[in-house]
XYZ file of C-alpha atoms in Angstrom:
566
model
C -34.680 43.693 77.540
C -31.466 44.456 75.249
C -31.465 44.467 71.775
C -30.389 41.567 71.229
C -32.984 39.528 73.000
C -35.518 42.231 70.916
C -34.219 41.189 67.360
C -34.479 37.363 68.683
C -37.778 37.944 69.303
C -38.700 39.612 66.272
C -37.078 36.963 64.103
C -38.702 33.977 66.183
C -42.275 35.785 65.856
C -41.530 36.535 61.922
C -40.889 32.754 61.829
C -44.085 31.447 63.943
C -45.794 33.692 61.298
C -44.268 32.120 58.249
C -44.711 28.656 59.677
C -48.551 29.689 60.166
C -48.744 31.164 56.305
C -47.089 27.882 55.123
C -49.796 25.840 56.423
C -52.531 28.460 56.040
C -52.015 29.900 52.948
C -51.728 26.232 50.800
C -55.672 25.074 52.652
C -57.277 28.771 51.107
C -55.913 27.893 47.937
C -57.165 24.128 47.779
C -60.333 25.552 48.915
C -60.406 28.278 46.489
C -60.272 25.652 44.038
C -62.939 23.537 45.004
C -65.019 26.534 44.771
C -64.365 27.489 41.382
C -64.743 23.270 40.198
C -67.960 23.729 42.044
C -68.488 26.934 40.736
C -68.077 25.749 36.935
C -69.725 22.911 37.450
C -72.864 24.960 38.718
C -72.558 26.750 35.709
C -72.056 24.453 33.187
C -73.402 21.155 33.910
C -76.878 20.608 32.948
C -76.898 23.815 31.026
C -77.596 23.670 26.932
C -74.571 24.794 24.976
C -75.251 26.768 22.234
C -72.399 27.153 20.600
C -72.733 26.007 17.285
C -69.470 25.356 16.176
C -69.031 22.883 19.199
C -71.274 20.761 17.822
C -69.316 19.338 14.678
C -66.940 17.632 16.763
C -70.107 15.324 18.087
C -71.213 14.643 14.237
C -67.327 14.129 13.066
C -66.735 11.836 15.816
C -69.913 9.455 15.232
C -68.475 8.961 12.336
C -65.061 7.904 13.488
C -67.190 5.582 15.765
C -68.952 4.441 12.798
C -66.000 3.601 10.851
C -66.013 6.243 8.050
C -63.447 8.031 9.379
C -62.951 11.715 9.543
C -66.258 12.723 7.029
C -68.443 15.424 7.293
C -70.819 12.921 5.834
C -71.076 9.428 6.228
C -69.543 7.541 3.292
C -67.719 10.173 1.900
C -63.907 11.123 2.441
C -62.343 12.189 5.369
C -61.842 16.125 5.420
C -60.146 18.674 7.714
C -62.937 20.307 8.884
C -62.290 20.277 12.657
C -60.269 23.151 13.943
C -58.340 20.867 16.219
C -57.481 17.494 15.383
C -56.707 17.229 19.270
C -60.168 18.166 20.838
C -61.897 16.155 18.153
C -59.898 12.762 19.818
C -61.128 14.105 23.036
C -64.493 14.241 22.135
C -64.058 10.984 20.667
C -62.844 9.206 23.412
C -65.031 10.985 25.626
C -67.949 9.375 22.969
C -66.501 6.062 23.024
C -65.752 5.301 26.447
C -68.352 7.118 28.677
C -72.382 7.323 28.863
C -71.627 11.289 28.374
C -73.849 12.407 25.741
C -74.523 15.949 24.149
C -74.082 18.896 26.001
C -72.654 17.480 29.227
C -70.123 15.434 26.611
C -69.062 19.079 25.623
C -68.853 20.485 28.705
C -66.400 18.182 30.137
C -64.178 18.139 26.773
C -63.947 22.073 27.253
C -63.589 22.599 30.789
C -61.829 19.676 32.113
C -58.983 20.933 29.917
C -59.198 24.907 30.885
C -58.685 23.538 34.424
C -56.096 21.754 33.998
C -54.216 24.250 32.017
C -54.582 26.204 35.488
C -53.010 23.625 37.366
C -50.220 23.362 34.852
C -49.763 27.245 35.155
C -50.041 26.684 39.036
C -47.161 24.007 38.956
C -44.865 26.091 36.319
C -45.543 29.330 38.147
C -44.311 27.523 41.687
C -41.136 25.904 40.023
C -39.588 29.742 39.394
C -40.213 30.817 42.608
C -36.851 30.492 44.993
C -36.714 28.071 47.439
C -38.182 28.655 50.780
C -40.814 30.739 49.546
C -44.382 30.938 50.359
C -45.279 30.841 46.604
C -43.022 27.673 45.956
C -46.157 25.894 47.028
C -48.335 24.660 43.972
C -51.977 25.121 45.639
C -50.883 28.471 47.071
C -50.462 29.237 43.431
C -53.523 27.426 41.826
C -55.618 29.430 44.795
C -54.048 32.750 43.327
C -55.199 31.354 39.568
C -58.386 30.422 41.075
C -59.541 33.565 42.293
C -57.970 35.701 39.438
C -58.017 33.935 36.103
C -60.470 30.500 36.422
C -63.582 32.962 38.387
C -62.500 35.341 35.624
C -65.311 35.447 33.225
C -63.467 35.327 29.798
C -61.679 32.278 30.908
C -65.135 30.398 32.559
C -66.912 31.219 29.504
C -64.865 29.568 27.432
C -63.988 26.930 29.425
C -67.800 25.774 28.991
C -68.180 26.456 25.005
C -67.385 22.832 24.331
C -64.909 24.101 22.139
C -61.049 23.455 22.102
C -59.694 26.933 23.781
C -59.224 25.146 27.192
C -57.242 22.723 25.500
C -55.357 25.176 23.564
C -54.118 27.114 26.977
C -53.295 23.248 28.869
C -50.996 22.779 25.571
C -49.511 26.527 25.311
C -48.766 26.246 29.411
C -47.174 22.859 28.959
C -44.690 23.774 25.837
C -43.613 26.797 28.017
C -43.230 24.833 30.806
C -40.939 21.938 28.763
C -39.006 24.559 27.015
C -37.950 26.493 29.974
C -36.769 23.078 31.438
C -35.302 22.446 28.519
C -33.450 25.855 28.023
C -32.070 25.784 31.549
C -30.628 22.603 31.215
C -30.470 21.295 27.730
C -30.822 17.240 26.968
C -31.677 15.482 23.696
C -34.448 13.824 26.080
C -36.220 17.268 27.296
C -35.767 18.301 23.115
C -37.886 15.586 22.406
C -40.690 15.984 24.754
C -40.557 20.277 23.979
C -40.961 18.835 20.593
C -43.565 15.930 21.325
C -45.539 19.053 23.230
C -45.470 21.638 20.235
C -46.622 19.271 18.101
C -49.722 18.485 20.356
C -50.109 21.878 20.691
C -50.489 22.533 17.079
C -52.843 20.348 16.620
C -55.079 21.469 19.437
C -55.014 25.183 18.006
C -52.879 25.530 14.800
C -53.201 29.329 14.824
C -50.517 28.940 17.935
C -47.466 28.148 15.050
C -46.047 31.472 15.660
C -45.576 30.584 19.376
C -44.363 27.416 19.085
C -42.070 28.422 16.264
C -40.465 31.145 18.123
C -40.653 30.433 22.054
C -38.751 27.840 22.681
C -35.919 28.866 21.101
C -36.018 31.996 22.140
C -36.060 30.911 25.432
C -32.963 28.858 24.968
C -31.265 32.483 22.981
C -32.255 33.746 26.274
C -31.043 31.320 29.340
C -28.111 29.862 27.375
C -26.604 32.913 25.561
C -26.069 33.488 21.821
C -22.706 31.833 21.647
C -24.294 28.543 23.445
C -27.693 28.741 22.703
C -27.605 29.392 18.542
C -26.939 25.814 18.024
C -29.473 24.210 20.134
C -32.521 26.682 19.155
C -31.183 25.725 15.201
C -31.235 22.488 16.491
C -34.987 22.828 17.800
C -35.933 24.656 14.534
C -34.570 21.653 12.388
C -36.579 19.065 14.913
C -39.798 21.109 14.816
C -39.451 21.658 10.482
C -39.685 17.558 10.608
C -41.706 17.081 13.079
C -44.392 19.290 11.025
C -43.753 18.639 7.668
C -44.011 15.084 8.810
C -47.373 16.003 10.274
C -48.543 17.747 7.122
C -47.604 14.596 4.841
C -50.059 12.421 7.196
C -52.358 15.517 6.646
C -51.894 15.544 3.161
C -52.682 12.048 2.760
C -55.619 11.644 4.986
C -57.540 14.796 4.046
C -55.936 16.464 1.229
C -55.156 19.391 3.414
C -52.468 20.348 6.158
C -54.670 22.946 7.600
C -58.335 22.880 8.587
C -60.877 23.986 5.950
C -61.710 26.691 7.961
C -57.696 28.540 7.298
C -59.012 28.996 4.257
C -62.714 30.012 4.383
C -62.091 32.277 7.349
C -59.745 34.378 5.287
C -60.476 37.894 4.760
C -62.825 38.583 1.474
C -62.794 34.463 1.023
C -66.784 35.181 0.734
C -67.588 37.823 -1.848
C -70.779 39.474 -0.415
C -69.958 38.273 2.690
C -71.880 41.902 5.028
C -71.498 40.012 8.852
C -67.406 40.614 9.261
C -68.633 43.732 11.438
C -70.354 41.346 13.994
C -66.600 40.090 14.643
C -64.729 42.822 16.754
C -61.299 41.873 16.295
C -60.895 45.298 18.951
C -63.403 44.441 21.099
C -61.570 40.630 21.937
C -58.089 42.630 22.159
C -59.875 44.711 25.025
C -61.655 41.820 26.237
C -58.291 40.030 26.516
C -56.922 43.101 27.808
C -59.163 43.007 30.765
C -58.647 39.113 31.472
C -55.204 40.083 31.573
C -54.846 42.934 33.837
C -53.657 41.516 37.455
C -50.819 39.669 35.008
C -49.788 42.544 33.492
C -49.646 44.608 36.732
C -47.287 42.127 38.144
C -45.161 42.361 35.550
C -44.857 45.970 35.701
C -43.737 46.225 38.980
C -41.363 43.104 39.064
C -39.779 43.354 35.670
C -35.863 44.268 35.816
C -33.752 43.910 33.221
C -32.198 40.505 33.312
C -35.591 39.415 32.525
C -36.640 41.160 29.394
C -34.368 38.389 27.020
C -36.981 35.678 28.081
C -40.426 38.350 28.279
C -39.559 39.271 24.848
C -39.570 35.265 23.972
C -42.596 34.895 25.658
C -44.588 37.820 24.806
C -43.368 39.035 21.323
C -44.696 35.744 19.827
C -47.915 36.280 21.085
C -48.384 40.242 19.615
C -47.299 38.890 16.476
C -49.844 36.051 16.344
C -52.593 38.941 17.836
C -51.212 41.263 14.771
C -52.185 37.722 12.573
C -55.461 37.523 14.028
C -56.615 40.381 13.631
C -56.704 39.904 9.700
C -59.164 36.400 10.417
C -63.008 36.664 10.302
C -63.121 35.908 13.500
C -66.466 33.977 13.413
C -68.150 33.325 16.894
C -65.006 35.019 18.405
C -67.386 35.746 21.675
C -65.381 36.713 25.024
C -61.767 36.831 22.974
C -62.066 32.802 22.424
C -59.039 33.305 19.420
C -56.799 35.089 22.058
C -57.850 33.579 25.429
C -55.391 30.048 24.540
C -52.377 32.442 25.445
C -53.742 33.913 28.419
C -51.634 31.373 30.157
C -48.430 32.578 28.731
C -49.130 36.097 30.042
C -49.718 34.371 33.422
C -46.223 32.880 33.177
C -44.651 35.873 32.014
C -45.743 37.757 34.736
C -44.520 34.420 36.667
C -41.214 34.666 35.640
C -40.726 38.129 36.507
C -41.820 37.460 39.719
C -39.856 34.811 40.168
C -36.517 36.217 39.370
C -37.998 39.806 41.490
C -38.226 37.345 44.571
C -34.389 36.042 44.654
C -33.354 39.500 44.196
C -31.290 41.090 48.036
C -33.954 43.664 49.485
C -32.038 45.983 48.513
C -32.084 45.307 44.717
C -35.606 45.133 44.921
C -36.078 48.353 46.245
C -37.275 51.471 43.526
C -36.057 54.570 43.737
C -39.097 57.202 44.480
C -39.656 57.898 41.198
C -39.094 54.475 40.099
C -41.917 53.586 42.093
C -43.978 56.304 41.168
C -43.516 55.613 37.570
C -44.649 51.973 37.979
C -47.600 53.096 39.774
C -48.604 55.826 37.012
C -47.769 52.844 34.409
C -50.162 49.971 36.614
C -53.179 52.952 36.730
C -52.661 53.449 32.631
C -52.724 50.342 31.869
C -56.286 49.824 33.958
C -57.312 53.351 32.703
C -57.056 52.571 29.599
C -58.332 49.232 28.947
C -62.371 50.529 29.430
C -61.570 53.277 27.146
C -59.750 50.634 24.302
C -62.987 49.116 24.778
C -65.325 52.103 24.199
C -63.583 53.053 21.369
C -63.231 49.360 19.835
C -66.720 50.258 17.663
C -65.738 53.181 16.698
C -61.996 51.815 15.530
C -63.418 48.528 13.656
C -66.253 50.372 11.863
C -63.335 52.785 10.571
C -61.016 49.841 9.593
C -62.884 47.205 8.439
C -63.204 46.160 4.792
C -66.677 47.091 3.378
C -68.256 44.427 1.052
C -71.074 44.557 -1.747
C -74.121 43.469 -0.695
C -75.615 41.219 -3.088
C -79.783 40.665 -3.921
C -81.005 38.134 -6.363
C -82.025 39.347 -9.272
C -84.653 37.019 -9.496
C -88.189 38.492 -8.391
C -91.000 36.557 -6.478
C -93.914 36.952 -4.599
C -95.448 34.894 -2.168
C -99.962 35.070 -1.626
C -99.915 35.494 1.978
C -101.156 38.488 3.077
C -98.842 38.823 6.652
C -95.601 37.777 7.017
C -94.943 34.657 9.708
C -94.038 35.370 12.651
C -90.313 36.017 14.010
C -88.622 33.282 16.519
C -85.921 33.509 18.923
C -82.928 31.850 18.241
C -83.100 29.096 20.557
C -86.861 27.945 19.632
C -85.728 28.124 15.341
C -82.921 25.773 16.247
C -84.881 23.180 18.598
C -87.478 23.346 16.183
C -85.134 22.788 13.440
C -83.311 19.466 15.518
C -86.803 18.300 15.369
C -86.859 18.385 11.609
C -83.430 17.172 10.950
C -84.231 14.371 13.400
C -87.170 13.262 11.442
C -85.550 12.522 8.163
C -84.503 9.158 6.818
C -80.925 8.326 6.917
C -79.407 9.080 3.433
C -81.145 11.843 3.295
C -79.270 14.950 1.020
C -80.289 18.620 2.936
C -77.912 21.582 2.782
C -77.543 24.514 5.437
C -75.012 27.065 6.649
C -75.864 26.382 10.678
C -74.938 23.257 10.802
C -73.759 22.627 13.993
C -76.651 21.757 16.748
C -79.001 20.829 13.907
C -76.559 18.837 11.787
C -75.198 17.157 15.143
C -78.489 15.101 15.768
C -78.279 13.624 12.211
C -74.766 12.515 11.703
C -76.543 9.963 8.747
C -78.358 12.706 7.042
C -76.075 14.291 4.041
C -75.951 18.068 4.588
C -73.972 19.901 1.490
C -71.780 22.487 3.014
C -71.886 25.886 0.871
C -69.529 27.601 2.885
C -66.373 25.228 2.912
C -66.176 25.036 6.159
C -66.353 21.070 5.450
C -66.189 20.753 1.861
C -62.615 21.183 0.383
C -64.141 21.964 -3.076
C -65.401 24.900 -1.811
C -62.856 26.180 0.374
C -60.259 26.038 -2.240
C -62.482 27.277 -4.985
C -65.351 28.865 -3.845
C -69.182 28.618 -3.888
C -70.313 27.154 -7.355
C -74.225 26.725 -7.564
C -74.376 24.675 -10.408
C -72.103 22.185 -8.340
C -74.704 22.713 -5.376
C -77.402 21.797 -6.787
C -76.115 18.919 -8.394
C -75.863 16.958 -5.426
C -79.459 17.115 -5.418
C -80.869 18.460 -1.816
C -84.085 17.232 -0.725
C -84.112 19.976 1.923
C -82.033 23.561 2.353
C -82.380 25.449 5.202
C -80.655 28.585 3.357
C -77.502 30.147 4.594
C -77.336 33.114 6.792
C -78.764 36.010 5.519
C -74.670 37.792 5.957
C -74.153 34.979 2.657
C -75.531 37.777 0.023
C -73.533 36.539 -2.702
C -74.616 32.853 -1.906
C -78.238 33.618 -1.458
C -78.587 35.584 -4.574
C -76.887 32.790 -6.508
C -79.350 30.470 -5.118
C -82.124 32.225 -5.512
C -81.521 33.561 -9.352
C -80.964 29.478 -10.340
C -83.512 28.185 -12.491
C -83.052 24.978 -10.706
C -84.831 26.290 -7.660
C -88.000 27.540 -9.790
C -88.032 24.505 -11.678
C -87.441 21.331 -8.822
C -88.332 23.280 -5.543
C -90.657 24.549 -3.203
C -89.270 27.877 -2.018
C -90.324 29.117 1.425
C -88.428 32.485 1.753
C -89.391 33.401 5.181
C -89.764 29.980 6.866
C -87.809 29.399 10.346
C -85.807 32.747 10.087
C -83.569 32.529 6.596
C -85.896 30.493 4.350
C -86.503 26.584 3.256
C -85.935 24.716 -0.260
C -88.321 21.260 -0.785
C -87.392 19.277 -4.089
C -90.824 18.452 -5.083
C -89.961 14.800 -6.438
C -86.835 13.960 -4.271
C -86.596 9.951 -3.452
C -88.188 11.029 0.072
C -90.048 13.527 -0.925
C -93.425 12.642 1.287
C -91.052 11.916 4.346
C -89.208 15.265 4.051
C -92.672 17.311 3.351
C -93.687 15.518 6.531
C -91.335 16.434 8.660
C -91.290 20.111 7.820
C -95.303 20.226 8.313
C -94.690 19.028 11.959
C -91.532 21.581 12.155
C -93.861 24.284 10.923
C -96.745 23.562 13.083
C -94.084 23.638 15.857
C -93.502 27.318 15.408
C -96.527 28.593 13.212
C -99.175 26.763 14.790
C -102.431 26.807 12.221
C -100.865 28.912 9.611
C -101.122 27.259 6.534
C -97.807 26.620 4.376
C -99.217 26.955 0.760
C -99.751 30.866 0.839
C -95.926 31.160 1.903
C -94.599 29.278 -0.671
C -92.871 31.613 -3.452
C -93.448 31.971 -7.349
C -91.177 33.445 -9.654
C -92.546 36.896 -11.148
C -93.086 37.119 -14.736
């Protein structure tokens, strides 16, 4: 056989191969994906969420449904207390137009989104890949997604919080998506929907402003040139400035605010006393981040030449910078990186991109020198190397960094005549004990807590005064005022979490407290206020006695129940 019939051979048998993969390769990936839909589904349907802050989207939209708008409480005005104005129309519509109730209601609002935002990745990914290529196929990419970032446990857990991250990466993956379209090929029309996108985005995760300020016209710097592309990225900046201060006029007028009540409360030293902002790692979400991000970043390492850095450094510099901003948030139930994991997607396409562009290179160009490639290895083993020990160290870093604060006790003593103290409860039995209690009050009803979320959700008609700000803009502009709290008269506080020293201490060193309620200090975990001669007084006193004997059994209340020392 001459060479010539050999090299036929070879290149018919490379092409039988490539035929095979095409078919192959685009079935594993559509199956991978069933698995993980099956897998999250497993997971997450059925199961309880627990995620507190999930639940005020359920109580806010109620009271859409019920025609009060945007309150926190029924009759009152509409507030910015959501953290996404986009999830809480999800959750609405979900509400309105489905039997979906509670936790699976959540569930689907969360994940359906996160999934999504993996096929969008999947179809952006396969548009920068050259033509003929394996990985020009969609469901070879969403298979690649499926086993590497959707099975990933960062991205599954929050994709089953009930909270608006999933959302947040489907709206990140489709601006980047409609400003690279845009850049390549600008037109007034693709301007508009880049535009129509970053707004959506904004107001599924506002903390994303950076990115959506900065990407897409750094994208257009970066495909068109600086001599061609300064005019249409000034042009984008102009469209986006309207397109948000028109947002925050609507803002303005509806709520009083252009950002959610939470910009503000969440705000470093916003609560004086404030002793929990250890609990919130902003080091240990960077590594956790880190870790969902590894296969990405190894990609990029060995595929990155330098024609691409222009449009990495759009992508990826906007994210650091909003990292950099996030790390000076409380970052309240930041569990498994939640803040960060919405731009997990643009690491994806980063990684995408250089990929992409590595692909349509000659062999030749592709090829590394030998130290080339051994530098890229060394650099791909650092960069797993050191991710475990950035996250060993993350304690040790955050307890060095973080701001200490004064922790505050009332000055007000008390003593209570029991002679043991009640019993402790876990979490999950205070809380369904507490729904119970909530449940069982009277519309109209005026309570105050700081946990408001599952408890407050299965009440939307009972008042609950807000003394962190989180939903009252009183407070989040101006801070906790007791005489203010209570004013509006409580019939019931669960106090605030124990981390609210200033708060507490203000509460308890009141004289309206000594002088209108019962004070339980160590009932259901944090302590409970009764106004003695409240319009529902009997009702309320009621319903706690059946909440009690819920978790204390025959304990009797009366020795628990404080009195001021002399």
């Amino acid at each position: 056989m001459d060479d010539a019939t050999k090299a036929s051979d070879r290149t018919v048998g490379a092409e039988s191969k490539r035929g095979w993969l095409a078919v192959v390769a685009p079935i594993l990936g559509a199956l991978l994906t069933i698995s993980v839909a099956v897998r999250w589904l497993a997971s997450g349907w059925g199961a309880d969420i627990r995620f507190d802050d999930a639940w005020f989207f359920l109580r806010y939209a109620e009271h859409l449904l019920d025609g009060h708008g945007l309150a926190w409480n029924a009759g009152e005005r509409p507030v910015y207390g959501v953290t996404s104005l986009a999830h809480q129309l999800v959750v609405t519509l979900l509400l309105a137009i489905t039997t979906l109730r509670g936790s699976e209601l959540l569930f689907v609002s969360s994940a359906v989104p996160a999934f999504l935002a993996g096929g969008v990745m999947a179809w952006t990914a396969s548009r920068w890949m050259p033509g003929g290529s394996l990985l020009r196929q969609p469901l070879v990419w969403l298979g690649a997604l499926s086993l590497l970032l959707m099975r990933g446990r960062y991205y599954q857990r929050n994709a089953m919080t009930g909270m608006d991250t999933g959302l947040g990466c489907l709206t990140l993956a489709v601006v980047v998506a409609l400003a690279v379209s845009h850049a390549r090929e600008p037109r007034i029309l693709r301007l508009g929907a880049v535009l129509a996108a970053a707004w959506l985005a904004f107001n599924a995760r506002p903390d994303t402003g950076l990115f959506l300020a900065l990407f897409p016209a750094g994208a257009l710097l970066s495909l068109q040139g600086f001599a061609r592309g300064w005019r249409k990225a000034a042009l984008y900046f102009v469209g986006l400035a309207s397109v948000l201060l028109g947002d925050a006029a609507i803002k303005l007028w509806l709520f009083g605010d252009y950002l959610p009540l939470s910009h503000y409360a969440k705000q470093s030293g916003f609560y004086e006393g404030y002793v929990g902002r250890r609990d919130w790692n902003p080091f240990e979400y960077l590594a956790q981040i880190w870790f969902a991000s590894l296969p990405f970043l190894a990609v990029l390492v060995w595929t990155v030449r330098r024609p691409v850095l222009p449009m990495l450094a759009a992508l990826l510099a906007p994210v650091a910078l909003t990292f950099a901003y996030l790390g000076t948030v409380v970052q309240v139930m930041g569990y498994n990186a939640r803040y960060y994991v919405p731009f997990l997607g643009v690491v994806v396409l980063a990684s995408a991109w250089s990929l992409g562009h590595w692909l349509r290179l000659p062999p030749d160009a592709r090829a590394l020198s030998r130290g080339g490639r051994a530098g890229r290895i060394v650099a791909i083993v650092l960069i797993g190397v050191a991710q475990p020990a950035f996250k060993a160290a993350s304690g040790s870093l955050w307890e060095a960094v973080v701001p200490t604060s004064r922790e505050f006790r009332p000055q007000t003593r008390y003593a209570t005549e029991a002679s043991s103290r009640l019993p402790s409860s876990e979490w999950d039995e205070l809380t369904d004990a507490l729904k119970e209690l909530w449940a069982g009050l009277p519309p109209g009803t005026v309570t105050s807590m700081s946990e408001y979320g599952m408890v407050g959700q299965v009440a939307p008609r009972v008042a609950i005064v807000d003394p962190l700000g989180l939903h009252d803009r009183e407070v989040a502009h101006h801070g906790f005022d007791v005489d203010r709290f209570f004013a509006a008269e409580p019939e019931l506080i669960w106090m605030p979490h124990p981390h609210y020293t200033s708060i507490n201490a203000r509460i308890v060193d009141a004289d309206q407290l000594w002088a209108e309620y019962d004070f339980y200090p160590e009932a259901f975990g944090f302590g409970v206020l009764v106004r003695r001669d409240g319009e529902r007084a009997e009702t309320v006193a009621a319903a706690l006695a059946r909440a009690w004997r819920r978790l204390y059994g025959d304990i009797p209340m009366a020795p628990h129940r404080a009195r001021r020392s002399e």
